[in-house]
Coordinates of C-alpha atoms and ligand atoms in Angstrom, one line a residue:
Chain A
X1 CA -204.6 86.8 34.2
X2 CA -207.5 89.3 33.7
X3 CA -210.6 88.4 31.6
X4 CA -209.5 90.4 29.0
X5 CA -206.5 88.3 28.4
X6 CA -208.8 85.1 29.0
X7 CA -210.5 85.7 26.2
X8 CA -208.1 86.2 24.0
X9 CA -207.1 82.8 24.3
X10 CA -210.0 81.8 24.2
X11 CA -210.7 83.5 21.0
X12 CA -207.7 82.1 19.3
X13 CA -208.8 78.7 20.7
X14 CA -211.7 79.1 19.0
X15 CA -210.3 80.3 15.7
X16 CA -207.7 77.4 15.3
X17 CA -210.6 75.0 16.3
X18 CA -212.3 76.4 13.4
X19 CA -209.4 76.4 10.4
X20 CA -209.0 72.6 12.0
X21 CA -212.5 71.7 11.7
X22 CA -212.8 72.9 7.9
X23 CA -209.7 71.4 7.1
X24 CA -211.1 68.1 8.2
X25 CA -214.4 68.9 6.4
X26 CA -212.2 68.9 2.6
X27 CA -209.7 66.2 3.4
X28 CA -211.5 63.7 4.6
X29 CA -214.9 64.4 2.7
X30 CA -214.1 67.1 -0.1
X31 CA -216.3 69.8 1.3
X32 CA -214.1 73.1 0.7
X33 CA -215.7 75.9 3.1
X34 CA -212.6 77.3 3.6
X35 CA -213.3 80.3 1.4
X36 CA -216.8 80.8 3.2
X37 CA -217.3 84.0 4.5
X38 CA -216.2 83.4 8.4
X39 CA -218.8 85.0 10.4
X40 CA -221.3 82.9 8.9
X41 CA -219.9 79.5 8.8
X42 CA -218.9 80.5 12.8
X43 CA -222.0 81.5 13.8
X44 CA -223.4 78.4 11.9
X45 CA -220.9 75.9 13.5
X46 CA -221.6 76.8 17.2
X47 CA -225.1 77.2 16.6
X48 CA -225.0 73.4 16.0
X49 CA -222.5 72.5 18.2
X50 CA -225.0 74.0 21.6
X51 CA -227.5 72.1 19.5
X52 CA -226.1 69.2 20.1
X53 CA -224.9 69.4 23.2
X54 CA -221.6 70.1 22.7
X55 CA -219.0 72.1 24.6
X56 CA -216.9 73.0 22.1
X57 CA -216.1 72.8 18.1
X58 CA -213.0 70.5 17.9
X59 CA -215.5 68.1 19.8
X60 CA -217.8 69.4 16.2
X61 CA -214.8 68.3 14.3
X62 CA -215.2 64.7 16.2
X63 CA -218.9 64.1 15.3
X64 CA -218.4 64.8 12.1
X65 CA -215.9 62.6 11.2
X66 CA -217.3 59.4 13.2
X67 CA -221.0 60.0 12.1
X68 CA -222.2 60.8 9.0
X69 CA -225.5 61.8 10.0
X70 CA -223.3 64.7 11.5
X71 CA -222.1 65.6 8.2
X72 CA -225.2 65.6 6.5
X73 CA -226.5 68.2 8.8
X74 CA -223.3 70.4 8.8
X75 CA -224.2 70.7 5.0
X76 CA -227.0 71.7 5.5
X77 CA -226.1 74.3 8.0
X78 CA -223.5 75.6 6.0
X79 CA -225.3 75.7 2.4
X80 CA -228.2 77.6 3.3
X81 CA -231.2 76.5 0.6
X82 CA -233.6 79.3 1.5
X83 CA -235.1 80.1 -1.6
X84 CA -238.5 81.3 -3.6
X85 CA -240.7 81.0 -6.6
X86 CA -239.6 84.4 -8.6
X87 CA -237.7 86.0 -5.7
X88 CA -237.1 89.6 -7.0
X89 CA -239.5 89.8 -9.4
X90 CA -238.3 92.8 -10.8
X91 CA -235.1 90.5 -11.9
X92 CA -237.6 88.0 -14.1
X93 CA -239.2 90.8 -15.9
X94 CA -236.4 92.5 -16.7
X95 CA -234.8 89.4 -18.1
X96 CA -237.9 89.2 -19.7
X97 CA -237.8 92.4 -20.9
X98 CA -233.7 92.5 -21.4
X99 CA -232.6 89.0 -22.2
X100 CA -235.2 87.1 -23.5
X101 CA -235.5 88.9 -26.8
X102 CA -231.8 88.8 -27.5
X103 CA -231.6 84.8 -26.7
X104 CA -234.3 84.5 -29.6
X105 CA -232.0 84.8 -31.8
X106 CA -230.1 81.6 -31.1
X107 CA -231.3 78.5 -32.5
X108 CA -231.0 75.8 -29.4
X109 CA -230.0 78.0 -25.8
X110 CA -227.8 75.9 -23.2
X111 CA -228.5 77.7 -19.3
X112 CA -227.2 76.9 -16.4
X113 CA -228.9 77.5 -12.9
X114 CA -225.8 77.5 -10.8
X115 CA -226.6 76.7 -6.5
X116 CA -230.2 76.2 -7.5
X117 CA -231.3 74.9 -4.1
X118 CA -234.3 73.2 -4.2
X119 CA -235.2 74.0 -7.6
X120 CA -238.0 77.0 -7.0
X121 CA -235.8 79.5 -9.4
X122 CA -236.1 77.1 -12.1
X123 CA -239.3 76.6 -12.3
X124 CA -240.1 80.1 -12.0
X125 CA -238.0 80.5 -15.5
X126 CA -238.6 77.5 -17.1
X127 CA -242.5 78.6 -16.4
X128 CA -241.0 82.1 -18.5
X129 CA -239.4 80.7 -21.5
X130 CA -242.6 78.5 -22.1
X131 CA -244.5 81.7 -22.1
X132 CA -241.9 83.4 -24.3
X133 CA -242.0 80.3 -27.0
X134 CA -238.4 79.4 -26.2
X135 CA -238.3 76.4 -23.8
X136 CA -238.6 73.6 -26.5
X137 CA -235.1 74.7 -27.8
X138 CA -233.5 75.2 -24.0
X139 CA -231.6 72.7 -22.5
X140 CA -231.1 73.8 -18.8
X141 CA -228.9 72.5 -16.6
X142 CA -229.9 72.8 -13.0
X143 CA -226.8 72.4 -10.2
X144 CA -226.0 72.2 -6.9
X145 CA -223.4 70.8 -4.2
X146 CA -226.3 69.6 -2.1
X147 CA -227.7 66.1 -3.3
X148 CA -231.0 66.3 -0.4
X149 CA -232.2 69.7 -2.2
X150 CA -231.9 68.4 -5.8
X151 CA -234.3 65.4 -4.8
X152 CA -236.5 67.9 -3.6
X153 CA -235.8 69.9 -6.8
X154 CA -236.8 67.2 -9.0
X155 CA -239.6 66.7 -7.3
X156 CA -241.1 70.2 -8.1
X157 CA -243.4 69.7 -4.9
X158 CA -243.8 72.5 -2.6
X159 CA -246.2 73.8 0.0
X160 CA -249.9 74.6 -1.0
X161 CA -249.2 77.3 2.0
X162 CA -246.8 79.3 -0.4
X163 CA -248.5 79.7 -3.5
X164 CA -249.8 82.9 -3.1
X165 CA -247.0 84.6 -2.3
X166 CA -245.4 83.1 -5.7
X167 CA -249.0 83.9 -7.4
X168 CA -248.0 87.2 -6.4
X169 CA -244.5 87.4 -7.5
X170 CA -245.6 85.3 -11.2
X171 CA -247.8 88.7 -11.5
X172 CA -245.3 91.0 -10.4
X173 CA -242.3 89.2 -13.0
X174 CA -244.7 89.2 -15.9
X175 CA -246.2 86.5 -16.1
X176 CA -248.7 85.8 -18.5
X177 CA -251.6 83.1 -17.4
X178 CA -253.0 82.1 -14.6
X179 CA -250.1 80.8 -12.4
X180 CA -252.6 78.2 -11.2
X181 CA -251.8 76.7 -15.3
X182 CA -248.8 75.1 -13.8
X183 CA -249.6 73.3 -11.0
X184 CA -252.2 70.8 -9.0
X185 CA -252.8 71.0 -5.8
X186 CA -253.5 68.5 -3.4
X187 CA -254.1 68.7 0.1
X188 CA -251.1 71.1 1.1
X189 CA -249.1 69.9 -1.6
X190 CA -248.6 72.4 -5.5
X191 CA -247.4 69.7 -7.7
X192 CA -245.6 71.4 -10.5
X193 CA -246.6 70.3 -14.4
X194 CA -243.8 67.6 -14.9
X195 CA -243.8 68.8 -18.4
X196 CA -241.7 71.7 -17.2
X197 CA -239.0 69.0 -16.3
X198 CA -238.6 67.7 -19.4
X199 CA -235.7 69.6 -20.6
X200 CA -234.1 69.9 -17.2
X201 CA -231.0 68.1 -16.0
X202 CA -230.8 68.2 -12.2
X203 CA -227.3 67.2 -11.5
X204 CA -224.9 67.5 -8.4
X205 CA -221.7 70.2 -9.0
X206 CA -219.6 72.0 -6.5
X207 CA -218.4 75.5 -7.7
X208 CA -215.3 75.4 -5.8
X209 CA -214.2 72.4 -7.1
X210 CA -215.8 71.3 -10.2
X211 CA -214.9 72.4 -13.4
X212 CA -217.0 74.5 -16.3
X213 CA -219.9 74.1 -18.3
X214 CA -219.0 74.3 -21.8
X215 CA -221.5 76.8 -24.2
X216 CA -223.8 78.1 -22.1
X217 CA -225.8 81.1 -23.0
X218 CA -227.3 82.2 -19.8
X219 CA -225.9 81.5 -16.4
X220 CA -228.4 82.0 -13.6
X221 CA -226.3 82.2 -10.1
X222 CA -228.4 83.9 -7.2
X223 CA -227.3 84.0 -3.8
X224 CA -224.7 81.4 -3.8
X225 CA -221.6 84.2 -4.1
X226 CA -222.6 86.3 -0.9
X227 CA -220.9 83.3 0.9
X228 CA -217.8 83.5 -0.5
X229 CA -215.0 85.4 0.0
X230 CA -213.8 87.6 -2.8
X231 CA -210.9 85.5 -3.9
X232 CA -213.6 82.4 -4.1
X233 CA -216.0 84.7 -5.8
X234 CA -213.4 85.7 -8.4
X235 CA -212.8 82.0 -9.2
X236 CA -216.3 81.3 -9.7
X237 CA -217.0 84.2 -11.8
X238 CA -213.8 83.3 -13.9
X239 CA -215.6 79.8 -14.6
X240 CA -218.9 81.2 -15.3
X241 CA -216.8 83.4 -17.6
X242 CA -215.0 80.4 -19.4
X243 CA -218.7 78.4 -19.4
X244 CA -220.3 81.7 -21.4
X245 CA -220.6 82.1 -24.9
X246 CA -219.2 84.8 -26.4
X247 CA -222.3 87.5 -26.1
X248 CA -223.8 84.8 -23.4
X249 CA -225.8 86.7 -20.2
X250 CA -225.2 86.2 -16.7
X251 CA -227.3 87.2 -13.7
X252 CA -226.7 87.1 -9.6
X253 CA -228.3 88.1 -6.8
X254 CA -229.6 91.4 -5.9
X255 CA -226.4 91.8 -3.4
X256 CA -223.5 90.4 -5.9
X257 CA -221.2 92.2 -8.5
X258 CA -218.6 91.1 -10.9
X259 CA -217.1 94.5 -10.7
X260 CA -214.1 94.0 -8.5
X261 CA -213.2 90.8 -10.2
X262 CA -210.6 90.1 -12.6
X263 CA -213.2 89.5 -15.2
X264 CA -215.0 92.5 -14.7
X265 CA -213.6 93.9 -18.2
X266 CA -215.2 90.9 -20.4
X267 CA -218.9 92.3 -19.4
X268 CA -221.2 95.0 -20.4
X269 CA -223.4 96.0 -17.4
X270 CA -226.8 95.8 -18.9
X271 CA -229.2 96.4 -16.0
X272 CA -227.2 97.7 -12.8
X273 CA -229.9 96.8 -10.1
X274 CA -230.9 93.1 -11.3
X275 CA -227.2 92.5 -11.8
X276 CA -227.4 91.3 -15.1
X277 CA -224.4 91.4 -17.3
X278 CA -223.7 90.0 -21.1
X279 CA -220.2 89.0 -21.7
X280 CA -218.3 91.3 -24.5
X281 CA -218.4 89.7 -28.1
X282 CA -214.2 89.7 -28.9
X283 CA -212.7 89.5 -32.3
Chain B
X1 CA -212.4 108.0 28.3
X2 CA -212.9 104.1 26.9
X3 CA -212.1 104.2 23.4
X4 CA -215.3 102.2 20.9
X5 CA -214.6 101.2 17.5
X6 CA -218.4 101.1 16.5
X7 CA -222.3 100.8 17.8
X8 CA -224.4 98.6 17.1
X9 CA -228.5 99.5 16.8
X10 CA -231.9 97.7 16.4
X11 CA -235.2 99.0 16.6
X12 CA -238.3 98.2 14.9
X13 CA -241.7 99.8 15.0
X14 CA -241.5 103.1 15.7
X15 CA -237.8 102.9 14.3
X16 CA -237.8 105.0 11.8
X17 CA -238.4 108.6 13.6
X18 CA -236.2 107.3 16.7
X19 CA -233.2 106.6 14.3
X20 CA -233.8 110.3 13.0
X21 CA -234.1 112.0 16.5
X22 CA -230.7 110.1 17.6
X23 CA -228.6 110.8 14.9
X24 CA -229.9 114.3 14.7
X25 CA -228.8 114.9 18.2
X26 CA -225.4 114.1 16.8
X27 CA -222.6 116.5 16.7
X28 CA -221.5 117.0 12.5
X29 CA -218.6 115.0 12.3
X30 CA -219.5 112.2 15.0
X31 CA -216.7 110.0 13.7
X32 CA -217.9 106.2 15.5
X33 CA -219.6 104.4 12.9
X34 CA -223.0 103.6 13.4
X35 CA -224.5 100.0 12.2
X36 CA -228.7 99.6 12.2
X37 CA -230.6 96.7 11.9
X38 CA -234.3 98.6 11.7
X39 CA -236.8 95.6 11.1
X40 CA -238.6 96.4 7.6
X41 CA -240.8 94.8 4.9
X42 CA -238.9 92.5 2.6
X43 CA -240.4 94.4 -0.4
X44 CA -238.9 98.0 0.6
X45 CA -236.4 100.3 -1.0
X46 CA -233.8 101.7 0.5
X47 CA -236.3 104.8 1.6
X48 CA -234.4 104.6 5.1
X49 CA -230.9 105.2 4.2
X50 CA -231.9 107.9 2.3
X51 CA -234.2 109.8 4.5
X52 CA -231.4 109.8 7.2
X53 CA -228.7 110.6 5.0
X54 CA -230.6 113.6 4.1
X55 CA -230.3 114.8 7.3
X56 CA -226.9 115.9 6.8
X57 CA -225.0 114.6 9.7
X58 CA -223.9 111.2 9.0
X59 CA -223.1 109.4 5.8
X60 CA -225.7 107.0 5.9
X61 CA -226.5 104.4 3.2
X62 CA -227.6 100.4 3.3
X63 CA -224.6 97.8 3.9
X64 CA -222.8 96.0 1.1
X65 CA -221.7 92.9 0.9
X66 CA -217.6 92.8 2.0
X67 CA -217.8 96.6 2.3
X68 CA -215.4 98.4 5.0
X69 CA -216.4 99.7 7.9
X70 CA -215.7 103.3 7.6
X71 CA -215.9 106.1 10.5
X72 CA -218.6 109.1 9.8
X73 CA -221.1 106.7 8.5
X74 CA -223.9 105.1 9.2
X75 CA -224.7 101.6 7.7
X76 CA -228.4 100.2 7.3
X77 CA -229.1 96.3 6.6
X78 CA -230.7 95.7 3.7
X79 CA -234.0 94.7 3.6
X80 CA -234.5 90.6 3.5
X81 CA -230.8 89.7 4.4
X82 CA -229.0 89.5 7.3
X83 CA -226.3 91.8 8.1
X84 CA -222.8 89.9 9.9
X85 CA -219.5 91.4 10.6
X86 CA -216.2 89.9 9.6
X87 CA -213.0 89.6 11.5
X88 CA -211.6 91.7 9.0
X89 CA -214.3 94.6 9.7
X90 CA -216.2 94.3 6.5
X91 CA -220.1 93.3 6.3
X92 CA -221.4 90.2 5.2
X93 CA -224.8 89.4 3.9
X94 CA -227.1 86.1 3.9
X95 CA -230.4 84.7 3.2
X96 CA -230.9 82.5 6.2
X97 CA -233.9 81.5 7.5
X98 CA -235.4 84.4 9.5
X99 CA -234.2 84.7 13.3
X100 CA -237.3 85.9 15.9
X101 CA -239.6 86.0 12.8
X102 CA -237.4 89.0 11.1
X103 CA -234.7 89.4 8.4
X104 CA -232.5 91.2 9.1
X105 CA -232.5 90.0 12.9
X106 CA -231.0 92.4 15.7
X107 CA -229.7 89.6 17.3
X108 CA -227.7 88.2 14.1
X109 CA -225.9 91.8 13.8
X110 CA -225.1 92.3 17.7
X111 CA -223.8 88.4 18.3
X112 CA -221.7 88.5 15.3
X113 CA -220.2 92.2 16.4
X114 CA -219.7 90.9 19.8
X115 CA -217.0 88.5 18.3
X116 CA -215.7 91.0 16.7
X117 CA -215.4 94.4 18.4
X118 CA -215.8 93.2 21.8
X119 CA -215.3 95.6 24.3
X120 CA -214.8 98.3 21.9
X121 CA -218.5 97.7 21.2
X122 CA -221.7 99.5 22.1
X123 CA -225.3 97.9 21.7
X124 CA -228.4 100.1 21.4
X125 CA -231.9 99.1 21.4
X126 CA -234.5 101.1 20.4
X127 CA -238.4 101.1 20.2
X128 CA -240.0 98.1 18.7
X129 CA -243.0 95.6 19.4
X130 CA -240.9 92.1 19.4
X131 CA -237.9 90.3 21.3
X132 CA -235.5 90.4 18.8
X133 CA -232.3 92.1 20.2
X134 CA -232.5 90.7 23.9
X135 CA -229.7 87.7 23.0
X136 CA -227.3 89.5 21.2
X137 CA -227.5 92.0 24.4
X138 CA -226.0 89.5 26.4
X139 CA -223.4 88.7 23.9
X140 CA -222.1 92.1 23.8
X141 CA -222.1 92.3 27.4
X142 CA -220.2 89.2 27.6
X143 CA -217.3 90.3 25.7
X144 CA -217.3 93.5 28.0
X145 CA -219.2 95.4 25.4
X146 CA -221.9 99.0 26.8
X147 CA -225.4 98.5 26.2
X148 CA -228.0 100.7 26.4
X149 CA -231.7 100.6 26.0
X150 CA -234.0 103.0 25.1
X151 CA -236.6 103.8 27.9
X152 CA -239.6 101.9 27.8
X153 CA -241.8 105.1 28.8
X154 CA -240.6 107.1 25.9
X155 CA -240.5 104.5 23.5
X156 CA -243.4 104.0 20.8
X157 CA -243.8 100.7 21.4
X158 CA -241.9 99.5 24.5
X159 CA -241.7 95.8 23.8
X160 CA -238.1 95.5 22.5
X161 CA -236.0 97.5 24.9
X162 CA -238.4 95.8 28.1
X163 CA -236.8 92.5 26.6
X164 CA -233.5 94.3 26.5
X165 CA -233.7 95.0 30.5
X166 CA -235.4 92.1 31.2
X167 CA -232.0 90.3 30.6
X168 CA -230.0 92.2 33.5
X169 CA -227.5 93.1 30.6
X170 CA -228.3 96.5 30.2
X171 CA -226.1 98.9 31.4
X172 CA -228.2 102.4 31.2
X173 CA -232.0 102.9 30.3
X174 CA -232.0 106.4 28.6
X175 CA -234.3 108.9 26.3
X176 CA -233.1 109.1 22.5
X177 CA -231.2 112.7 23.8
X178 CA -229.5 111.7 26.3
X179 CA -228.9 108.6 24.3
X180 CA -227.0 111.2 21.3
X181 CA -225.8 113.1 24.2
X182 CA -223.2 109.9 25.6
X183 CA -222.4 109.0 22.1
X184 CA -221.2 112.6 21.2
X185 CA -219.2 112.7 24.7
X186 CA -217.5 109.7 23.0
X187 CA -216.7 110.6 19.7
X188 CA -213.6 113.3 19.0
X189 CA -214.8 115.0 16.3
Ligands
SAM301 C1 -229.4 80.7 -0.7 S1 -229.5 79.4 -1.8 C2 -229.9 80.3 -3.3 C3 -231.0 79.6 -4.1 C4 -231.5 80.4 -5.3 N1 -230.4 80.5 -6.3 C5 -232.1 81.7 -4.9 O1 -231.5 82.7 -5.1 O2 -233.2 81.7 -4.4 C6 -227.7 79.0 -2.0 C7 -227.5 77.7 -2.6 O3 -226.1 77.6 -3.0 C8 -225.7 76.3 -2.8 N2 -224.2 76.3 -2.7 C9 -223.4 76.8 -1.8 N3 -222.1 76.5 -2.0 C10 -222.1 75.9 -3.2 C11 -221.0 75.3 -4.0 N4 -219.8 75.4 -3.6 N5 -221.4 74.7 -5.1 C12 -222.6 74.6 -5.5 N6 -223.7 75.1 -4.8 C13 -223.4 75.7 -3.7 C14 -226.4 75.9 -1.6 O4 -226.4 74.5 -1.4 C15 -227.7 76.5 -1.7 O5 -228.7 75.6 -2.2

């Protein structure tokens, strides 16, 4: 056999070791990643699996169903939480500039940060609606699959060493203090004002599997659907459509779209670049 | 002649004119798509794409996420996300942690089209002033992927493509025309 034909085998190896190993990851612990996009959960896999040691992924699929500190840390791996105070900042002001003044005219607002990581996009908008007058009437409901990055979320703790970028990108979205209004800092912890917590709900949910949030006027969901495939994309956007109100707003990711999806027709596109869309108001 | 379905580039300072001087020595109608990881701020626009799509030889804009891979263009990653490549020859985006201090990383792109294209691949490094690039050499080389680095002596900064070499995965050191002048022996126009 040449090494051509070597690898070919050992490339389907490697793929059936895969579908096994996320197979084992939703039956025996719920975890659906089976609608990941495959180049990254690969290339996340097998960078843990030479991390630990391992020769190859079904001996992966072993670890992680006899330990659980194994499972833990393919979560992690596979959920990516890399996130920022006001990443974009062009997409805060122009919900400021777009949304904000249309949600004033609704007496309490329901909004949903969907994959909120550890919880630096909801402080950066709960910090905008207190500047806009409208916090005391939002409820905001703050979500993710991830239980270790919601306790950080809660927390609203992050490094002094970051601040001035997000001072930077408060100025860039808008803002209108002095970002230092909102936190203390001590030693190389920026303790965010728990008053911004009051009205949040941090609360475990698994778009692939859970089910809708019920009146919600403004669904933030930022980098989360880049990791799907579009069939799993098209399911969460149909339950973001179901969770909207009628006229309710929805915003992704710089990199995300609704327009190959089967819902694409219930939206108005009302800024193209921040990918911010309203949902059509039907008789 | 050895048939390639797509190459594979990374450069970083210095990038920008070496991208133009290769894809200007390009014949009109070079058909192998061309995918770039050029390291850039994470604040930029998508200047790049544009200023090399002016030059009127390739189709060349920045990657989306799930888009095809089509021949006659050129794809730049966007800046702040890494650029992967599916099974299915579409592009995927994430916002993982950086990989050798950059986002996009070279070496995310090349490992991930190693997998994929194999040794239908070719892997290009240009100029640039850091290591990234060196490992995902070696992966194209291990799925019988050409690689080729740019020579250090005519290279802006000569950083990357000495960590290219410095592997022993390189298969030919060569100036940015010579570089266009394999690729459009390649390419049936
Ligand atoms: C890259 S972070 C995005 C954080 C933030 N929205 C932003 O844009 O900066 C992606 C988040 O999505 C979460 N996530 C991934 N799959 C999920 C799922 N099926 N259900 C809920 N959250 C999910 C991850 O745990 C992670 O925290």
């Amino acid at each position: 056999m040449n090494t051509s034909e070597n690898q070919d085998i050992d490339d389907s190896i490697l793929q059936l070791e895969l579908e096994l190993l996320l197979e084992a990851l939703v039956r025996q612990y719920g975890y659906d990643f089976r609608n990941y996009n495959k180049a990254h959960v690969k290339r996340r896999l097998l960078y843990r699996m030479q991390q630990l040691g391992l020769k190859s992924l079904s001996e992966l699929q072993h670890h992680i169903l006899h330990q659980s500190s194994t499972l833990a840390m393919i979560l992690k791996d596979l959920s990516i939480n890399v996130t920022e105070m006001y990443r974009d900042p062009s997409f805060y002001l122009s919900l400021r500039k777009e949304v904000i003044p249309l949600l004033r005219t609704y007496p309490y607002l329901r909004i949903w940060h969907a994959g909120c990581a550890t919880g630096e996009e909801v402080y950066s908008f709960a910090i905008l609606l207190k500047e806009e007058g409208l916090y005391d009437r939002s409820q905001i409901y703050a979500t993710d699959f991830n239980t270790e990055v919601l306790d950080t979320a809660k927390k609203g703790i992050y490094p002094v060493s970051k601040i001035k970028e997000y001072t930077f990108n408060y100025q860039a979205a808008g803002g209108k203090n002095s970002f230092s209004d909102y936190y203390t800092a001590r030693y190389d912890a920026a303790r965010f004002d728990p008053e911004l917590r009051k009205n949040i709900v941090f609360a475990s949910h698994n778009l692939v599997t859970d089910s809708v949030f019920a009146e919600t006027h403004l669904i933030i969901c930022r980098n989360v659907l880049i990791y799907f495939d579009r069939s799993l994309q098209n399911k969460v956007l149909n339950l973001f459509n179901d969770s909207l109100i009628m006229g309710g707003f929805l915003g992704l990711g710089s990199k995300e779209n609704i327009m190959f999806s089967t819902v694409q027709d219930q939206f108005l596109i009302l800024n193209p670049n921040e990918k911010l869309f309203r949902k059509k108001i039907m008789k | 002649m050895k048939a390639y379905d797509a190459i594979v580039i990374g450069s970083s300072a210095g990038g920008m004119y070496a991208l133009k001087n290769l894809i200007q020595g390009l014949k009109p109608g070079f058909r192998i798509p061309l995918i770039i990881v050029q390291h850039l701020s994470p604040h930029s626009d998508n200047y790049l794409a544009h200023f090399l799509d002016q030059l009127g030889i390739l189709r060349v804009k920045e990657a989306d996420e799930r888009e095809s891979i089509k021949p006659g263009h050129a794809y730049i990653a966007p800046p702040n996300f890494h650029l992967l490549i599916e099974n299915d020859h579409t592009f995927s985006l994430t916002v993982e942690e950086k990989v050798n201090y950059a986002r996009p990383s070279i070496d995310v792109l090349f490992e991930t089209a190693a997998g994929v294209f194999r040794d239908r691949l070719i892997g290009i490094i240009l100029t640039g002033a850091n290591h990234d690039g060196a490992n995902g050499i070696k992966s194209i080389r291990s799925f019988g992927g050409f690689t080729i680095a740019q020579n250090p002596a005519t290279a802006e900064s000569d950083i990357m493509p000495k960590a290219a070499i410095a592997t022993g995965k390189i298969d030919k050191i060569w100036d940015i025309n010579e570089i266009s002048g394999f690729l459009n022996s390649l390419s049936n126009t």
